[in-house]
Amino acid sequence: MSKDIKYLVLENYTGGKFVPCSKLIDSFNPSTGEVYCKVPDSGPEEVDAAVTAAKKAFPDWSAKSPAERSKVLNKLADLIEARLEEFAQAESKDQGKTITFARNVDIPRSADNFRFFASSVLHHTNDCSQMDHMGCLNYTVRCPVGVAGLISPWNLPLYLLTWKIAPAVATGNTVVAKPSEMTSVTAWMMCQLLEEAGFPPGVVNIVFGTGPRAGDALVSHPDVPLISFTGSTATARLITERSAPYCKKLSLELGVKNPAIIFADADMEQCISTTVRSSFSNQGEICLCTSRIFVERSIYPEFLARFVETARRWKTGVPSDPSNDNGALISKEHLQKVKGYVALALTEGAQVHCGEGVDKLTLPQQNASGYFMLPTIISGVKDSSALMQEEIFGPVTCVTLFDEEEEVISRANGVRYGLSATVWSRDVGRVHRVARKLQAGLVWTNCWLVRDLNLPFGGMKNSGIGREGGKDSYHFFTEVKSITIKH
């Protein structure tokens, strides 16, 4: 940016070209509370132009071999990786996360997403069956669906956007993607690399804007047969309603209330350090973060004391400081919402052990208006409380005790969500038994956030519909066709 331009101004990327938008909305730097970016406020007209470009590009792109498409994806991964620091700095400034997290997690994983699907698309096989008594051979083929509508959230902006774009284009679809209007910069930066990577015009289109305008136009567009969405359960209901008249394919990754179950025989040292990380990483703004911790009665006092002590060492501050563990929350409104749950806990008679309202956060003057919040641990909360039932999505976790295995399974399952869970125990039989009974799409035992991208990712109940991952993404972004040949 030159000195006489105050803001970074983004443009939509449609048909291989950057296209200015007549209406713009403010995007804030969460660590300062100041506007630093102007984002297109796209509506039906901009979305329709992007869909038209994607539809035009589909025949040629879908006709390319998986190997040809794989080469382009790998090239884009190389280009992102070569600019890792530039992308990490932008992601940190735009989202509020620490530069360390963006540098070590967000941007490397974004490149890995393209590499993974560039490879996996080369190794899928289809079914074949013989009917010799009828002189027939049956086999299946998988075909790309068409224009994929992709809507990604603000917590892991490029990481989750590429998790959708990579399998969509690897399997031969073209895409129209809408990142969150609050975190659009790294998507815009990626657009600058698409032509060099070898993507033909119209294969990847990015339309920036809000859910009610750009998002709604995308999910209700008659020429977009498939929608992949990550975000709130409430928004997913609207998407389902708006897309229903067109019978679109839907993959929905939604709200969460992930439990950790800690049995008395857990490795306390490893359990505490990991559970602090699982509760507070990325300001607690990860769909896999722990927000309910159930601890067996006999170790509850020791666990709580050590957990609080360790959480207090989890440093919160300016995202650009590599020594900080947490940066700022995404927005002023979100910060107020998260703090509201802590205020509610106090009115319900719960105890706040550290963090909000207990410990003091000192920030430099230029960050005094940023959206920062310390890791906060609360006990004495009833299972029926909003703190135990609703998604907070911030650096707040509730600790409670339990006595029996069946009791804690029932309580852990006693919410409307079911994305992930963690179980801590040295008893192998118990680990398998509990993992089977938990209503969650992913269960980690004695660890957290260990991901094999081949395996299914997704939740149960109100945490979503469908799965994505190696084979699952391949199935979602393609249609299966059965062919019978009589000879």
GROMACS .gro file of C-alpha atoms in nm:
model
  487
    1MET     CA    1   0.000   0.000   0.000
    2SER     CA    2   0.126   0.348  -0.080
    3LYS     CA    3   0.129   0.605   0.196
    4ASP     CA    4  -0.159   0.806   0.050
    5ILE     CA    5  -0.395   0.506   0.054
    6LYS     CA    6  -0.537   0.450   0.400
    7TYR     CA    7  -0.703   0.112   0.348
    8LEU     CA    8  -0.639  -0.208   0.163
    9VAL     CA    9  -0.928  -0.236  -0.086
   10LEU     CA   10  -1.018  -0.587  -0.202
   11GLU     CA   11  -1.181  -0.683  -0.529
   12ASN     CA   12  -1.378  -0.990  -0.634
   13TYR     CA   13  -1.202  -1.247  -0.851
   14THR     CA   14  -1.428  -1.354  -1.137
   15GLY     CA   15  -1.340  -1.529  -1.461
   16GLY     CA   16  -0.968  -1.492  -1.398
   17LYS     CA   17  -0.983  -1.116  -1.338
   18PHE     CA   18  -1.010  -0.884  -1.040
   19VAL     CA   19  -1.337  -0.693  -1.056
   20PRO     CA   20  -1.405  -0.387  -0.836
   21CYS     CA   21  -1.731  -0.371  -0.644
   22SER     CA   22  -1.934  -0.049  -0.613
   23LYS     CA   23  -2.029  -0.122  -0.252
   24LEU     CA   24  -1.770  -0.185   0.021
   25ILE     CA   25  -1.783  -0.282   0.388
   26ASP     CA   26  -1.532  -0.225   0.666
   27SER     CA   27  -1.305  -0.500   0.794
   28PHE     CA   28  -1.133  -0.447   1.129
   29ASN     CA   29  -0.795  -0.538   1.270
   30PRO     CA   30  -0.902  -0.726   1.586
   31SER     CA   31  -0.584  -0.638   1.776
   32THR     CA   32  -0.640  -0.261   1.743
   33GLY     CA   33  -1.014  -0.228   1.680
   34GLU     CA   34  -0.941  -0.009   1.376
   35VAL     CA   35  -1.061  -0.043   1.017
   36TYR     CA   36  -0.775  -0.146   0.793
   37CYS     CA   37  -0.947  -0.308   0.496
   38LYS     CA   38  -1.244  -0.248   0.265
   39VAL     CA   39  -1.419  -0.563   0.142
   40PRO     CA   40  -1.670  -0.590  -0.146
   41ASP     CA   41  -2.033  -0.601  -0.034
   42SER     CA   42  -2.131  -0.834  -0.317
   43GLY     CA   43  -2.490  -0.922  -0.395
   44PRO     CA   44  -2.686  -1.127  -0.653
   45GLU     CA   45  -2.533  -0.947  -0.954
   46GLU     CA   46  -2.173  -1.022  -0.852
   47VAL     CA   47  -2.258  -1.380  -0.755
   48ASP     CA   48  -2.436  -1.441  -1.085
   49ALA     CA   49  -2.133  -1.314  -1.279
   50ALA     CA   50  -1.908  -1.553  -1.086
   51VAL     CA   51  -2.144  -1.848  -1.139
   52THR     CA   52  -2.162  -1.769  -1.511
   53ALA     CA   53  -1.780  -1.770  -1.531
   54ALA     CA   54  -1.760  -2.097  -1.336
   55LYS     CA   55  -2.025  -2.260  -1.553
   56LYS     CA   56  -1.840  -2.154  -1.868
   57ALA     CA   57  -1.511  -2.297  -1.739
   58PHE     CA   58  -1.661  -2.628  -1.625
   59PRO     CA   59  -1.660  -2.832  -1.953
   60ASP     CA   60  -1.288  -2.785  -2.021
   61TRP     CA   61  -1.174  -2.817  -1.658
   62SER     CA   62  -1.381  -3.131  -1.593
   63ALA     CA   63  -1.243  -3.286  -1.914
   64LYS     CA   64  -0.885  -3.260  -1.790
   65SER     CA   65  -0.729  -3.572  -1.644
   66PRO     CA   66  -0.684  -3.599  -1.267
   67ALA     CA   67  -0.308  -3.585  -1.328
   68GLU     CA   68  -0.338  -3.253  -1.515
   69ARG     CA   69  -0.550  -3.101  -1.240
   70SER     CA   70  -0.316  -3.243  -0.976
   71LYS     CA   71  -0.021  -3.060  -1.132
   72VAL     CA   72  -0.202  -2.725  -1.102
   73LEU     CA   73  -0.294  -2.787  -0.737
   74ASN     CA   74   0.065  -2.877  -0.649
   75LYS     CA   75   0.190  -2.562  -0.820
   76LEU     CA   76  -0.050  -2.348  -0.615
   77ALA     CA   77   0.073  -2.520  -0.297
   78ASP     CA   78   0.430  -2.431  -0.395
   79LEU     CA   79   0.336  -2.066  -0.455
   80ILE     CA   80   0.160  -2.034  -0.119
   81GLU     CA   81   0.450  -2.199   0.060
   82ALA     CA   82   0.700  -1.965  -0.107
   83ARG     CA   83   0.505  -1.672   0.040
   84LEU     CA   84   0.436  -1.833   0.377
   85GLU     CA   85   0.554  -1.540   0.586
   86GLU     CA   86   0.357  -1.287   0.382
   87PHE     CA   87   0.040  -1.497   0.416
   88ALA     CA   88   0.098  -1.558   0.788
   89GLN     CA   89   0.141  -1.187   0.861
   90ALA     CA   90  -0.181  -1.109   0.671
   91GLU     CA   91  -0.378  -1.387   0.843
   92SER     CA   92  -0.263  -1.275   1.187
   93LYS     CA   93  -0.352  -0.912   1.124
   94ASP     CA   94  -0.688  -0.994   0.964
   95GLN     CA   95  -0.812  -1.257   1.212
   96GLY     CA   96  -0.642  -1.160   1.538
   97LYS     CA   97  -0.461  -1.493   1.581
   98THR     CA   98  -0.096  -1.497   1.680
   99ILE     CA   99   0.168  -1.483   1.411
  100THR     CA  100   0.304  -1.808   1.558
  101PHE     CA  101  -0.025  -1.991   1.503
  102ALA     CA  102  -0.067  -1.853   1.151
  103ARG     CA  103   0.294  -1.938   1.065
  104ASN     CA  104   0.291  -2.290   1.210
  105VAL     CA  105  -0.068  -2.400   1.149
  106ASP     CA  106  -0.290  -2.194   0.916
  107ILE     CA  107  -0.067  -2.132   0.616
  108PRO     CA  108   0.126  -2.464   0.611
  109ARG     CA  109  -0.204  -2.651   0.635
  110SER     CA  110  -0.349  -2.439   0.350
  111ALA     CA  111  -0.065  -2.554   0.123
  112ASP     CA  112  -0.099  -2.910   0.256
  113ASN     CA  113  -0.469  -2.914   0.164
  114PHE     CA  114  -0.384  -2.859  -0.204
  115ARG     CA  115  -0.103  -3.115  -0.192
  116PHE     CA  116  -0.317  -3.376  -0.018
  117PHE     CA  117  -0.605  -3.359  -0.266
  118ALA     CA  118  -0.363  -3.329  -0.561
  119SER     CA  119  -0.234  -3.669  -0.453
  120SER     CA  120  -0.550  -3.839  -0.327
  121VAL     CA  121  -0.749  -3.769  -0.645
  122LEU     CA  122  -0.501  -3.990  -0.832
  123HIS     CA  123  -0.567  -4.297  -0.617
  124HIS     CA  124  -0.942  -4.356  -0.605
  125THR     CA  125  -1.088  -4.666  -0.766
  126ASN     CA  126  -1.445  -4.742  -0.869
  127ASP     CA  127  -1.663  -5.051  -0.832
  128CYS     CA  128  -1.710  -5.327  -1.086
  129SER     CA  129  -1.931  -5.636  -1.078
  130GLN     CA  130  -1.978  -5.918  -1.329
  131MET     CA  131  -2.313  -6.077  -1.421
  132ASP     CA  132  -2.186  -6.354  -1.646
  133HIS     CA  133  -2.518  -6.540  -1.638
  134MET     CA  134  -2.678  -6.236  -1.806
  135GLY     CA  135  -2.382  -6.146  -2.022
  136CYS     CA  136  -2.343  -5.814  -1.846
  137LEU     CA  137  -2.063  -5.619  -1.684
  138ASN     CA  138  -2.151  -5.345  -1.433
  139TYR     CA  139  -1.919  -5.067  -1.328
  140THR     CA  140  -1.935  -4.721  -1.173
  141VAL     CA  141  -1.779  -4.392  -1.271
  142ARG     CA  142  -1.766  -4.070  -1.074
  143CYS     CA  143  -1.832  -3.738  -1.243
  144PRO     CA  144  -1.782  -3.384  -1.112
  145VAL     CA  145  -2.107  -3.217  -1.009
  146GLY     CA  146  -2.064  -2.873  -1.169
  147VAL     CA  147  -2.032  -2.537  -0.999
  148ALA     CA  148  -1.957  -2.580  -0.627
  149GLY     CA  149  -2.068  -2.307  -0.386
  150LEU     CA  150  -1.821  -2.288  -0.096
  151ILE     CA  151  -1.874  -2.076   0.218
  152SER     CA  152  -1.596  -2.067   0.476
  153PRO     CA  153  -1.574  -1.912   0.825
  154TRP     CA  154  -1.354  -1.652   0.994
  155ASN     CA  155  -1.169  -1.864   1.252
  156LEU     CA  156  -0.921  -2.044   1.020
  157PRO     CA  157  -0.974  -1.838   0.705
  158LEU     CA  158  -0.739  -1.974   0.437
  159TYR     CA  159  -0.703  -2.314   0.609
  160LEU     CA  160  -1.076  -2.393   0.583
  161LEU     CA  161  -1.128  -2.220   0.247
  162THR     CA  162  -0.859  -2.438   0.086
  163TRP     CA  163  -1.003  -2.748   0.257
  164LYS     CA  164  -1.308  -2.687   0.036
  165ILE     CA  165  -1.151  -2.549  -0.284
  166ALA     CA  166  -0.885  -2.821  -0.315
  167PRO     CA  167  -1.114  -3.128  -0.334
  168ALA     CA  168  -1.373  -2.941  -0.540
  169VAL     CA  169  -1.133  -2.849  -0.820
  170ALA     CA  170  -0.926  -3.170  -0.790
  171THR     CA  171  -1.237  -3.371  -0.878
  172GLY     CA  172  -1.315  -3.150  -1.179
  173ASN     CA  173  -1.566  -2.900  -1.044
  174THR     CA  174  -1.538  -2.526  -1.079
  175VAL     CA  175  -1.607  -2.310  -0.775
  176VAL     CA  176  -1.759  -1.989  -0.649
  177ALA     CA  177  -1.631  -1.933  -0.295
  178LYS     CA  178  -1.737  -1.679  -0.035
  179PRO     CA  179  -1.495  -1.631   0.256
  180SER     CA  180  -1.612  -1.452   0.570
  181GLU     CA  181  -1.638  -1.077   0.518
  182MET     CA  182  -1.438  -1.038   0.841
  183THR     CA  183  -1.136  -1.235   0.712
  184SER     CA  184  -1.104  -1.197   0.336
  185VAL     CA  185  -0.745  -1.085   0.281
  186THR     CA  186  -0.563  -1.418   0.242
  187ALA     CA  187  -0.830  -1.546   0.000
  188TRP     CA  188  -0.773  -1.232  -0.209
  189MET     CA  189  -0.396  -1.289  -0.191
  190MET     CA  190  -0.442  -1.648  -0.308
  191CYS     CA  191  -0.636  -1.522  -0.611
  192GLN     CA  192  -0.320  -1.337  -0.719
  193LEU     CA  193  -0.147  -1.675  -0.755
  194LEU     CA  194  -0.414  -1.873  -0.942
  195GLU     CA  195  -0.313  -1.777  -1.297
  196GLU     CA  196   0.055  -1.848  -1.229
  197ALA     CA  197  -0.041  -2.186  -1.083
  198GLY     CA  198  -0.215  -2.274  -1.410
  199PHE     CA  199  -0.584  -2.240  -1.324
  200PRO     CA  200  -0.780  -2.144  -1.635
  201PRO     CA  201  -1.009  -1.839  -1.599
  202GLY     CA  202  -1.336  -1.920  -1.421
  203VAL     CA  203  -1.224  -2.239  -1.245
  204VAL     CA  204  -1.185  -2.060  -0.912
  205ASN     CA  205  -1.395  -1.752  -0.845
  206ILE     CA  206  -1.401  -1.564  -0.513
  207VAL     CA  207  -1.690  -1.334  -0.424
  208PHE     CA  208  -1.654  -1.133  -0.105
  209GLY     CA  209  -1.943  -1.012   0.108
  210THR     CA  210  -2.189  -1.091   0.384
  211GLY     CA  211  -2.399  -1.401   0.437
  212PRO     CA  212  -2.738  -1.229   0.397
  213ARG     CA  213  -2.638  -1.083   0.057
  214ALA     CA  214  -2.358  -1.274  -0.114
  215GLY     CA  215  -2.409  -1.599   0.075
  216ASP     CA  216  -2.781  -1.606   0.019
  217ALA     CA  217  -2.741  -1.535  -0.353
  218LEU     CA  218  -2.494  -1.822  -0.381
  219VAL     CA  219  -2.691  -2.089  -0.195
  220SER     CA  220  -3.014  -2.003  -0.380
  221HIS     CA  221  -2.859  -1.981  -0.728
  222PRO     CA  222  -3.019  -2.237  -0.960
  223ASP     CA  223  -2.689  -2.312  -1.137
  224VAL     CA  224  -2.500  -2.408  -0.818
  225PRO     CA  225  -2.592  -2.773  -0.747
  226LEU     CA  226  -2.363  -2.822  -0.446
  227ILE     CA  227  -2.296  -2.624  -0.126
  228SER     CA  228  -2.021  -2.682   0.129
  229PHE     CA  229  -2.063  -2.462   0.436
  230THR     CA  230  -1.877  -2.424   0.765
  231GLY     CA  231  -2.038  -2.198   1.023
  232SER     CA  232  -2.327  -2.170   1.265
  233THR     CA  233  -2.617  -2.412   1.299
  234ALA     CA  234  -2.864  -2.121   1.267
  235THR     CA  235  -2.716  -2.018   0.930
  236ALA     CA  236  -2.720  -2.380   0.814
  237ARG     CA  237  -3.097  -2.392   0.871
  238LEU     CA  238  -3.138  -2.094   0.636
  239ILE     CA  239  -2.907  -2.255   0.379
  240THR     CA  240  -3.110  -2.576   0.393
  241GLU     CA  241  -3.433  -2.383   0.338
  242ARG     CA  242  -3.295  -2.168   0.055
  243SER     CA  243  -3.135  -2.461  -0.127
  244ALA     CA  244  -3.421  -2.708  -0.078
  245PRO     CA  245  -3.620  -2.608  -0.391
  246TYR     CA  246  -3.317  -2.707  -0.602
  247CYS     CA  247  -3.235  -3.035  -0.420
  248LYS     CA  248  -2.870  -2.932  -0.381
  249LYS     CA  249  -2.602  -3.155  -0.233
  250LEU     CA  250  -2.510  -3.018   0.110
  251SER     CA  251  -2.211  -3.062   0.339
  252LEU     CA  252  -2.258  -2.868   0.663
  253GLU     CA  253  -2.000  -2.836   0.944
  254LEU     CA  254  -2.171  -2.651   1.224
  255GLY     CA  255  -2.181  -2.559   1.594
  256VAL     CA  256  -1.998  -2.745   1.869
  257LYS     CA  257  -1.982  -2.809   2.245
  258ASN     CA  258  -1.692  -3.052   2.269
  259PRO     CA  259  -1.636  -3.248   2.593
  260ALA     CA  260  -1.316  -3.379   2.748
  261ILE     CA  261  -1.353  -3.675   2.986
  262ILE     CA  262  -1.065  -3.718   3.230
  263PHE     CA  263  -1.052  -4.041   3.430
  264ALA     CA  264  -0.851  -4.082   3.750
  265ASP     CA  265  -0.585  -4.294   3.579
  266ALA     CA  266  -0.504  -4.027   3.317
  267ASP     CA  267  -0.147  -3.910   3.265
  268MET     CA  268  -0.198  -3.584   3.456
  269GLU     CA  269   0.102  -3.399   3.314
  270GLN     CA  270   0.018  -3.469   2.951
  271CYS     CA  271  -0.355  -3.430   3.009
  272ILE     CA  272  -0.328  -3.081   3.162
  273SER     CA  273  -0.088  -2.937   2.904
  274THR     CA  274  -0.295  -3.076   2.617
  275THR     CA  275  -0.631  -2.970   2.764
  276VAL     CA  276  -0.507  -2.613   2.811
  277ARG     CA  277  -0.411  -2.619   2.444
  278SER     CA  278  -0.739  -2.781   2.337
  279SER     CA  279  -0.939  -2.526   2.537
  280PHE     CA  280  -0.760  -2.205   2.443
  281SER     CA  281  -0.572  -2.247   2.112
  282ASN     CA  282  -0.651  -1.974   1.860
  283GLN     CA  283  -0.843  -1.789   2.136
  284GLY     CA  284  -1.074  -2.092   2.165
  285GLU     CA  285  -1.194  -2.013   1.813
  286ILE     CA  286  -1.154  -2.361   1.664
  287CYS     CA  287  -1.450  -2.589   1.604
  288LEU     CA  288  -1.255  -2.870   1.776
  289CYS     CA  289  -1.177  -2.678   2.097
  290THR     CA  290  -1.276  -2.823   2.435
  291SER     CA  291  -1.544  -2.627   2.622
  292ARG     CA  292  -1.672  -2.884   2.878
  293ILE     CA  293  -1.426  -3.074   3.098
  294PHE     CA  294  -1.552  -3.368   3.307
  295VAL     CA  295  -1.303  -3.481   3.574
  296GLU     CA  296  -1.335  -3.791   3.793
  297ARG     CA  297  -1.402  -3.692   4.154
  298SER     CA  298  -1.086  -3.836   4.314
  299ILE     CA  299  -0.852  -3.622   4.101
  300TYR     CA  300  -1.080  -3.320   4.060
  301PRO     CA  301  -0.915  -3.085   4.317
  302GLU     CA  302  -0.563  -3.156   4.192
  303PHE     CA  303  -0.663  -3.130   3.827
  304LEU     CA  304  -0.848  -2.799   3.874
  305ALA     CA  305  -0.561  -2.638   4.068
  306ARG     CA  306  -0.297  -2.743   3.816
  307PHE     CA  307  -0.519  -2.665   3.517
  308VAL     CA  308  -0.576  -2.309   3.641
  309GLU     CA  309  -0.206  -2.265   3.717
  310THR     CA  310  -0.111  -2.381   3.365
  311ALA     CA  311  -0.379  -2.168   3.197
  312ARG     CA  312  -0.244  -1.859   3.373
  313ARG     CA  313   0.088  -1.918   3.196
  314TRP     CA  314  -0.088  -1.920   2.857
  315LYS     CA  315   0.013  -1.576   2.730
  316THR     CA  316  -0.240  -1.344   2.568
  317GLY     CA  317  -0.132  -1.029   2.388
  318VAL     CA  318  -0.028  -0.861   2.066
  319PRO     CA  319  -0.052  -1.119   1.781
  320SER     CA  320   0.278  -1.007   1.625
  321ASP     CA  321   0.473  -1.107   1.938
  322PRO     CA  322   0.595  -1.465   1.877
  323SER     CA  323   0.600  -1.534   2.252
  324ASN     CA  324   0.223  -1.496   2.285
  325ASP     CA  325  -0.005  -1.802   2.278
  326ASN     CA  326  -0.329  -1.613   2.207
  327GLY     CA  327  -0.411  -1.298   2.017
  328ALA     CA  328  -0.740  -1.110   1.983
  329LEU     CA  329  -1.091  -1.243   1.926
  330ILE     CA  330  -1.244  -1.180   1.585
  331SER     CA  331  -1.471  -0.882   1.659
  332LYS     CA  332  -1.600  -0.647   1.926
  333GLU     CA  333  -1.944  -0.811   1.906
  334HIS     CA  334  -1.801  -1.158   1.948
  335LEU     CA  335  -1.589  -1.048   2.245
  336GLN     CA  336  -1.898  -0.902   2.413
  337LYS     CA  337  -2.088  -1.224   2.349
  338VAL     CA  338  -1.813  -1.441   2.503
  339LYS     CA  339  -1.776  -1.211   2.804
  340GLY     CA  340  -2.154  -1.225   2.845
  341TYR     CA  341  -2.132  -1.597   2.921
  342VAL     CA  342  -1.882  -1.528   3.202
  343ALA     CA  343  -2.119  -1.266   3.347
  344LEU     CA  344  -2.402  -1.521   3.326
  345ALA     CA  345  -2.190  -1.777   3.515
  346LEU     CA  346  -2.149  -1.533   3.804
  347THR     CA  347  -2.524  -1.470   3.825
  348GLU     CA  348  -2.575  -1.849   3.842
  349GLY     CA  349  -2.337  -1.882   4.136
  350ALA     CA  350  -2.048  -2.037   3.946
  351GLN     CA  351  -1.684  -1.964   4.028
  352VAL     CA  352  -1.442  -1.801   3.782
  353HIS     CA  353  -1.093  -1.926   3.869
  354CYS     CA  354  -0.883  -1.728   3.626
  355GLY     CA  355  -0.911  -1.495   3.329
  356GLU     CA  356  -1.202  -1.261   3.272
  357GLY     CA  357  -1.273  -1.042   3.576
  358VAL     CA  358  -1.007  -1.220   3.786
  359ASP     CA  359  -0.669  -1.152   3.625
  360LYS     CA  360  -0.544  -0.830   3.472
  361LEU     CA  361  -0.446  -0.812   3.105
  362THR     CA  362  -0.186  -0.548   3.022
  363LEU     CA  363  -0.161  -0.433   2.661
  364PRO     CA  364   0.040  -0.168   2.474
  365GLN     CA  365  -0.145   0.160   2.421
  366GLN     CA  366  -0.201   0.099   2.049
  367ASN     CA  367  -0.379  -0.229   2.131
  368ALA     CA  368  -0.596  -0.096   2.415
  369SER     CA  369  -0.906  -0.104   2.192
  370GLY     CA  370  -0.834  -0.455   2.063
  371TYR     CA  371  -1.063  -0.752   2.130
  372PHE     CA  372  -0.851  -0.943   2.382
  373MET     CA  373  -0.964  -1.185   2.653
  374LEU     CA  374  -0.765  -1.403   2.891
  375PRO     CA  375  -0.815  -1.782   2.914
  376THR     CA  376  -1.106  -1.825   3.155
  377ILE     CA  377  -1.187  -2.135   3.362
  378ILE     CA  378  -1.524  -2.172   3.536
  379SER     CA  379  -1.649  -2.436   3.781
  380GLY     CA  380  -1.978  -2.495   3.960
  381VAL     CA  381  -2.185  -2.475   3.642
  382LYS     CA  382  -2.493  -2.697   3.607
  383ASP     CA  383  -2.526  -2.915   3.299
  384SER     CA  384  -2.848  -2.732   3.215
  385SER     CA  385  -2.677  -2.390   3.209
  386ALA     CA  386  -2.631  -2.205   2.880
  387LEU     CA  387  -2.256  -2.224   2.948
  388MET     CA  388  -2.272  -2.603   2.919
  389GLN     CA  389  -2.530  -2.617   2.642
  390GLU     CA  390  -2.449  -2.335   2.399
  391GLU     CA  391  -2.151  -2.272   2.174
  392ILE     CA  392  -1.935  -1.996   2.325
  393PHE     CA  393  -1.646  -2.018   2.075
  394GLY     CA  394  -1.397  -1.825   2.283
  395PRO     CA  395  -1.130  -1.879   2.551
  396VAL     CA  396  -1.379  -2.008   2.808
  397THR     CA  397  -1.408  -2.363   2.941
  398CYS     CA  398  -1.617  -2.515   3.220
  399VAL     CA  399  -1.483  -2.782   3.458
  400THR     CA  400  -1.711  -3.019   3.648
  401LEU     CA  401  -1.671  -3.350   3.830
  402PHE     CA  402  -1.822  -3.694   3.775
  403ASP     CA  403  -1.834  -4.031   3.956
  404GLU     CA  404  -1.930  -4.309   3.714
  405GLU     CA  405  -1.842  -4.399   3.356
  406GLU     CA  406  -2.201  -4.434   3.234
  407GLU     CA  407  -2.295  -4.109   3.410
  408VAL     CA  408  -2.026  -3.907   3.234
  409ILE     CA  409  -2.107  -4.056   2.893
  410SER     CA  410  -2.469  -3.955   2.937
  411ARG     CA  411  -2.372  -3.603   3.047
  412ALA     CA  412  -2.117  -3.561   2.768
  413ASN     CA  413  -2.388  -3.661   2.518
  414GLY     CA  414  -2.643  -3.432   2.681
  415VAL     CA  415  -2.612  -3.145   2.433
  416ARG     CA  416  -2.747  -3.092   2.083
  417TYR     CA  417  -2.399  -3.093   1.931
  418GLY     CA  418  -2.157  -3.376   1.849
  419LEU     CA  419  -1.844  -3.284   1.656
  420SER     CA  420  -1.553  -3.403   1.870
  421ALA     CA  421  -1.457  -3.532   2.214
  422THR     CA  422  -1.141  -3.627   2.403
  423VAL     CA  423  -1.099  -3.912   2.651
  424TRP     CA  424  -0.808  -3.941   2.896
  425SER     CA  425  -0.736  -4.283   3.049
  426ARG     CA  426  -0.464  -4.549   3.056
  427ASP     CA  427  -0.731  -4.825   3.049
  428VAL     CA  428  -0.740  -4.947   2.687
  429GLY     CA  429  -1.072  -5.126   2.729
  430ARG     CA  430  -1.236  -4.817   2.877
  431VAL     CA  431  -1.097  -4.594   2.602
  432HIS     CA  432  -1.256  -4.810   2.331
  433ARG     CA  433  -1.580  -4.852   2.525
  434VAL     CA  434  -1.629  -4.481   2.593
  435ALA     CA  435  -1.523  -4.372   2.245
  436ARG     CA  436  -1.789  -4.598   2.091
  437LYS     CA  437  -2.065  -4.454   2.311
  438LEU     CA  438  -1.984  -4.085   2.268
  439GLN     CA  439  -2.203  -3.904   2.016
  440ALA     CA  440  -1.924  -3.732   1.825
  441GLY     CA  441  -1.783  -3.752   1.475
  442LEU     CA  442  -1.425  -3.750   1.605
  443VAL     CA  443  -1.296  -3.890   1.935
  444TRP     CA  444  -0.936  -3.841   2.046
  445THR     CA  445  -0.794  -4.046   2.331
  446ASN     CA  446  -0.490  -3.921   2.524
  447CYS     CA  447  -0.426  -3.659   2.256
  448TRP     CA  448  -0.599  -3.376   2.067
  449LEU     CA  449  -0.608  -3.249   1.709
  450VAL     CA  450  -0.412  -3.535   1.558
  451ARG     CA  451  -0.554  -3.538   1.206
  452ASP     CA  452  -0.517  -3.785   0.922
  453LEU     CA  453  -0.670  -3.605   0.623
  454ASN     CA  454  -0.771  -3.941   0.474
  455LEU     CA  455  -1.022  -3.997   0.753
  456PRO     CA  456  -1.378  -3.859   0.766
  457PHE     CA  457  -1.427  -3.517   0.924
  458GLY     CA  458  -1.771  -3.404   1.040
  459GLY     CA  459  -2.020  -3.413   1.323
  460MET     CA  460  -2.338  -3.570   1.453
  461LYS     CA  461  -2.666  -3.411   1.561
  462ASN     CA  462  -2.662  -3.030   1.524
  463SER     CA  463  -2.291  -3.029   1.447
  464GLY     CA  464  -2.355  -3.101   1.084
  465ILE     CA  465  -2.449  -3.317   0.790
  466GLY     CA  466  -2.202  -3.516   0.584
  467ARG     CA  467  -1.830  -3.586   0.608
  468GLU     CA  468  -1.527  -3.451   0.428
  469GLY     CA  469  -1.177  -3.598   0.406
  470GLY     CA  470  -0.995  -3.814   0.150
  471LYS     CA  471  -1.260  -4.056   0.022
  472ASP     CA  472  -1.551  -3.862   0.172
  473SER     CA  473  -1.463  -3.538  -0.009
  474TYR     CA  474  -1.420  -3.737  -0.331
  475HIS     CA  475  -1.770  -3.878  -0.290
  476PHE     CA  476  -1.925  -3.544  -0.195
  477PHE     CA  477  -1.776  -3.348  -0.484
  478THR     CA  478  -1.869  -3.612  -0.742
  479GLU     CA  479  -2.184  -3.792  -0.854
  480VAL     CA  480  -2.171  -4.170  -0.894
  481LYS     CA  481  -2.303  -4.326  -1.212
  482SER     CA  482  -2.368  -4.698  -1.263
  483ILE     CA  483  -2.311  -4.831  -1.614
  484THR     CA  484  -2.419  -5.173  -1.739
  485ILE     CA  485  -2.271  -5.316  -2.058
  486LYS     CA  486  -2.430  -5.622  -2.221
  487HIS     CA  487  -2.188  -5.817  -2.434
   0.00000   0.00000   0.00000
